[in-house]
């Protein structure tokens, strides 16, 4: 278990955490991906917000496009707290398994936008960008969160 240092700035905490993960990859405590230099975690466990954010990767934020850093920080999170650190998409999408656990009707629309085939006009939803390159993606939804998925019939 490696906790985040919350006694320093978000920028410093992200830098420190990435340094730690890079050491663990270098010493093969964490496996390395065969397709890039990223860590290959056995499992990345995610939740999703009603806005479709996962980890601390929020819609329309520039960190969605981060390609080099494994861990980054934001200081303008739309959901408190404003300062957060987060794994980036290259790391999340290099995992062997990614599980997204979603409950509640407030997340039904975002689940629909993230999972269903909604055509070329789909918004750039972080949850939809979870696409493991070689790994497996499994969504776990309760009935309320799944209620707007295509092909799901609401029942009593
Ligand atoms: O801010 C966050 O929210 C999402 C969703 O949280 P939930 O309590 O509504 O399930 C969470 O998955 C994410 O890690 C966190 O940064």
GROMACS .gro file of C-alpha atoms and ligand atoms in nm:
model
  172
    1UNK     CA    1   0.000   0.000   0.000
    2UNK     CA    2   0.151   0.333  -0.104
    3UNK     CA    3  -0.038   0.634   0.022
    4UNK     CA    4  -0.031   0.983  -0.126
    5UNK     CA    5   0.162   1.247   0.068
    6UNK     CA    6  -0.105   1.506   0.149
    7UNK     CA    7   0.131   1.733   0.342
    8UNK     CA    8   0.281   1.880   0.023
    9UNK     CA    9   0.131   2.056  -0.278
   10UNK     CA   10  -0.066   1.851  -0.531
   11UNK     CA   11   0.212   1.910  -0.784
   12UNK     CA   12   0.478   1.778  -0.545
   13UNK     CA   13   0.259   1.485  -0.437
   14UNK     CA   14   0.205   1.381  -0.800
   15UNK     CA   15   0.576   1.410  -0.874
   16UNK     CA   16   0.667   1.204  -0.566
   17UNK     CA   17   0.406   0.939  -0.642
   18UNK     CA   18   0.519   0.900  -1.002
   19UNK     CA   19   0.881   0.873  -0.882
   20UNK     CA   20   0.776   0.593  -0.647
   21UNK     CA   21   0.584   0.405  -0.917
   22UNK     CA   22   0.877   0.441  -1.158
   23UNK     CA   23   1.107   0.286  -0.896
   24UNK     CA   24   0.867  -0.003  -0.845
   25UNK     CA   25   0.851  -0.063  -1.220
   26UNK     CA   26   1.230  -0.040  -1.254
   27UNK     CA   27   1.272  -0.304  -0.984
   28UNK     CA   28   0.985  -0.509  -1.132
   29UNK     CA   29   0.779  -0.500  -0.816
   30UNK     CA   30   0.516  -0.374  -1.059
   31UNK     CA   31   0.506  -0.534  -1.403
   32UNK     CA   32   0.576  -0.323  -1.708
   33UNK     CA   33   0.347  -0.312  -2.009
   34UNK     CA   34   0.472  -0.494  -2.318
   35UNK     CA   35   0.344  -0.218  -2.545
   36UNK     CA   36   0.475   0.095  -2.375
   37UNK     CA   37   0.686   0.179  -2.071
   38UNK     CA   38   0.386   0.212  -1.841
   39UNK     CA   39   0.319   0.009  -1.530
   40UNK     CA   40   0.089  -0.284  -1.595
   41UNK     CA   41  -0.129  -0.305  -1.287
   42UNK     CA   42  -0.318  -0.631  -1.236
   43UNK     CA   43  -0.634  -0.436  -1.154
   44UNK     CA   44  -0.738  -0.073  -1.171
   45UNK     CA   45  -1.060  -0.021  -0.977
   46UNK     CA   46  -1.257   0.291  -1.071
   47UNK     CA   47  -1.577   0.465  -0.978
   48UNK     CA   48  -1.752   0.719  -1.201
   49UNK     CA   49  -1.909   1.054  -1.120
   50UNK     CA   50  -2.243   1.174  -1.263
   51UNK     CA   51  -2.041   1.391  -1.503
   52UNK     CA   52  -1.860   1.084  -1.636
   53UNK     CA   53  -1.530   1.150  -1.462
   54UNK     CA   54  -1.315   0.863  -1.347
   55UNK     CA   55  -1.015   0.885  -1.114
   56UNK     CA   56  -0.963   1.265  -1.114
   57UNK     CA   57  -0.994   1.292  -1.491
   58UNK     CA   58  -1.280   1.534  -1.549
   59UNK     CA   59  -1.463   1.620  -1.874
   60UNK     CA   60  -1.295   1.884  -2.091
   61UNK     CA   61  -0.983   1.900  -1.875
   62UNK     CA   62  -0.644   1.921  -2.044
   63UNK     CA   63  -0.510   1.628  -1.838
   64UNK     CA   64  -0.731   1.396  -2.043
   65UNK     CA   65  -0.468   1.433  -2.315
   66UNK     CA   66  -0.167   1.369  -2.094
   67UNK     CA   67   0.056   1.118  -2.271
   68UNK     CA   68   0.389   1.125  -2.086
   69UNK     CA   69   0.318   1.160  -1.716
   70UNK     CA   70   0.193   0.856  -1.526
   71UNK     CA   71   0.063   1.061  -1.235
   72UNK     CA   72  -0.051   1.419  -1.266
   73UNK     CA   73  -0.231   1.681  -1.063
   74UNK     CA   74  -0.513   1.930  -1.098
   75UNK     CA   75  -0.592   2.236  -0.889
   76UNK     CA   76  -0.931   2.314  -1.042
   77UNK     CA   77  -1.143   2.005  -0.982
   78UNK     CA   78  -1.513   2.084  -1.035
   79UNK     CA   79  -1.584   1.846  -0.746
   80UNK     CA   80  -1.423   1.915  -0.408
   81UNK     CA   81  -1.146   1.899  -0.318
   82UNK     CA   82  -1.008   2.125  -0.594
   83UNK     CA   83  -0.654   1.988  -0.561
   84UNK     CA   84  -0.616   1.626  -0.660
   85UNK     CA   85  -0.363   1.386  -0.804
   86UNK     CA   86  -0.454   1.112  -1.047
   87UNK     CA   87  -0.323   0.833  -1.264
   88UNK     CA   88  -0.341   0.929  -1.628
   89UNK     CA   89  -0.502   0.741  -1.917
   90UNK     CA   90  -0.177   0.580  -2.039
   91UNK     CA   91  -0.148   0.406  -1.701
   92UNK     CA   92  -0.517   0.319  -1.663
   93UNK     CA   93  -0.536   0.179  -2.015
   94UNK     CA   94  -0.221  -0.032  -1.969
   95UNK     CA   95  -0.370  -0.234  -1.684
   96UNK     CA   96  -0.447  -0.604  -1.720
   97UNK     CA   97  -0.796  -0.550  -1.582
   98UNK     CA   98  -1.005  -0.240  -1.530
   99UNK     CA   99  -1.326  -0.255  -1.329
  100UNK     CA  100  -1.568   0.038  -1.314
  101UNK     CA  101  -1.821   0.022  -1.031
  102UNK     CA  102  -2.124   0.251  -1.066
  103UNK     CA  103  -2.436   0.281  -0.854
  104UNK     CA  104  -2.735   0.511  -0.848
  105UNK     CA  105  -2.967   0.681  -1.095
  106UNK     CA  106  -2.765   1.004  -1.093
  107UNK     CA  107  -2.505   0.818  -1.297
  108UNK     CA  108  -2.743   0.650  -1.543
  109UNK     CA  109  -2.703   0.908  -1.821
  110UNK     CA  110  -2.323   0.909  -1.793
  111UNK     CA  111  -2.322   0.527  -1.798
  112UNK     CA  112  -2.530   0.536  -2.117
  113UNK     CA  113  -2.294   0.787  -2.278
  114UNK     CA  114  -1.990   0.588  -2.167
  115UNK     CA  115  -2.104   0.240  -2.267
  116UNK     CA  116  -2.359   0.256  -2.549
  117UNK     CA  117  -2.285   0.310  -2.914
  118UNK     CA  118  -2.402   0.669  -2.944
  119UNK     CA  119  -2.241   0.764  -3.272
  120UNK     CA  120  -1.988   1.024  -3.381
  121UNK     CA  121  -2.141   1.314  -3.188
  122UNK     CA  122  -2.067   1.156  -2.852
  123UNK     CA  123  -1.916   1.395  -2.597
  124UNK     CA  124  -1.558   1.330  -2.489
  125UNK     CA  125  -1.650   1.151  -2.169
  126UNK     CA  126  -1.358   1.038  -1.952
  127UNK     CA  127  -1.538   0.713  -1.864
  128UNK     CA  128  -1.568   0.634  -2.234
  129UNK     CA  129  -1.194   0.684  -2.273
  130UNK     CA  130  -1.130   0.386  -2.045
  131UNK     CA  131  -1.021   0.142  -2.313
  132UNK     CA  132  -0.754  -0.100  -2.192
  133UNK     CA  133  -0.509  -0.157  -2.478
  134UNK     CA  134  -0.460  -0.526  -2.407
  135UNK     CA  135  -0.652  -0.572  -2.085
  136UNK     CA  136  -1.006  -0.651  -1.991
  137UNK     CA  137  -1.270  -0.389  -1.904
  138UNK     CA  138  -1.565  -0.487  -1.687
  139UNK     CA  139  -1.845  -0.254  -1.577
  140UNK     CA  140  -2.039  -0.331  -1.258
  141UNK     CA  141  -2.366  -0.136  -1.242
  142UNK     CA  142  -2.668  -0.158  -1.016
  143UNK     CA  143  -3.015  -0.148  -1.174
  144UNK     CA  144  -3.048   0.230  -1.129
  145UNK     CA  145  -2.715   0.309  -1.291
  146UNK     CA  146  -2.793   0.069  -1.577
  147UNK     CA  147  -3.147   0.201  -1.628
  148UNK     CA  148  -3.068   0.410  -1.938
  149UNK     CA  149  -2.849   0.159  -2.116
  150UNK     CA  150  -2.970   0.059  -2.462
  151UNK     CA  151  -3.153  -0.270  -2.447
  152UNK     CA  152  -3.221  -0.254  -2.076
  153UNK     CA  153  -3.588  -0.279  -1.985
  154UNK     CA  154  -3.683  -0.118  -1.657
  155UNK     CA  155  -3.868  -0.359  -1.432
  156UNK     CA  156  -4.028  -0.316  -1.094
  157LIG     O1  157  -1.433   1.234  -0.725
  157LIG     C1  158  -1.442   1.116  -0.742
  157LIG     O2  159  -1.564   1.063  -0.773
  157LIG     C2  160  -1.577   0.937  -0.836
  157LIG     C3  161  -1.717   0.889  -0.808
  157LIG     O3  162  -1.734   0.885  -0.670
  157LIG     P1  163  -1.868   0.831  -0.606
  157LIG     O4  164  -1.851   0.850  -0.459
  157LIG     O5  165  -1.977   0.914  -0.665
  157LIG     O6  166  -1.880   0.688  -0.647
  157LIG     C4  167  -1.471   0.843  -0.786
  157LIG     O7  168  -1.473   0.725  -0.854
  157LIG     C5  169  -1.335   0.908  -0.807
  157LIG     O8  170  -1.232   0.821  -0.769
  157LIG     C6  171  -1.326   1.031  -0.726
  157LIG     O9  172  -1.206   1.097  -0.755
   0.00000   0.00000   0.00000
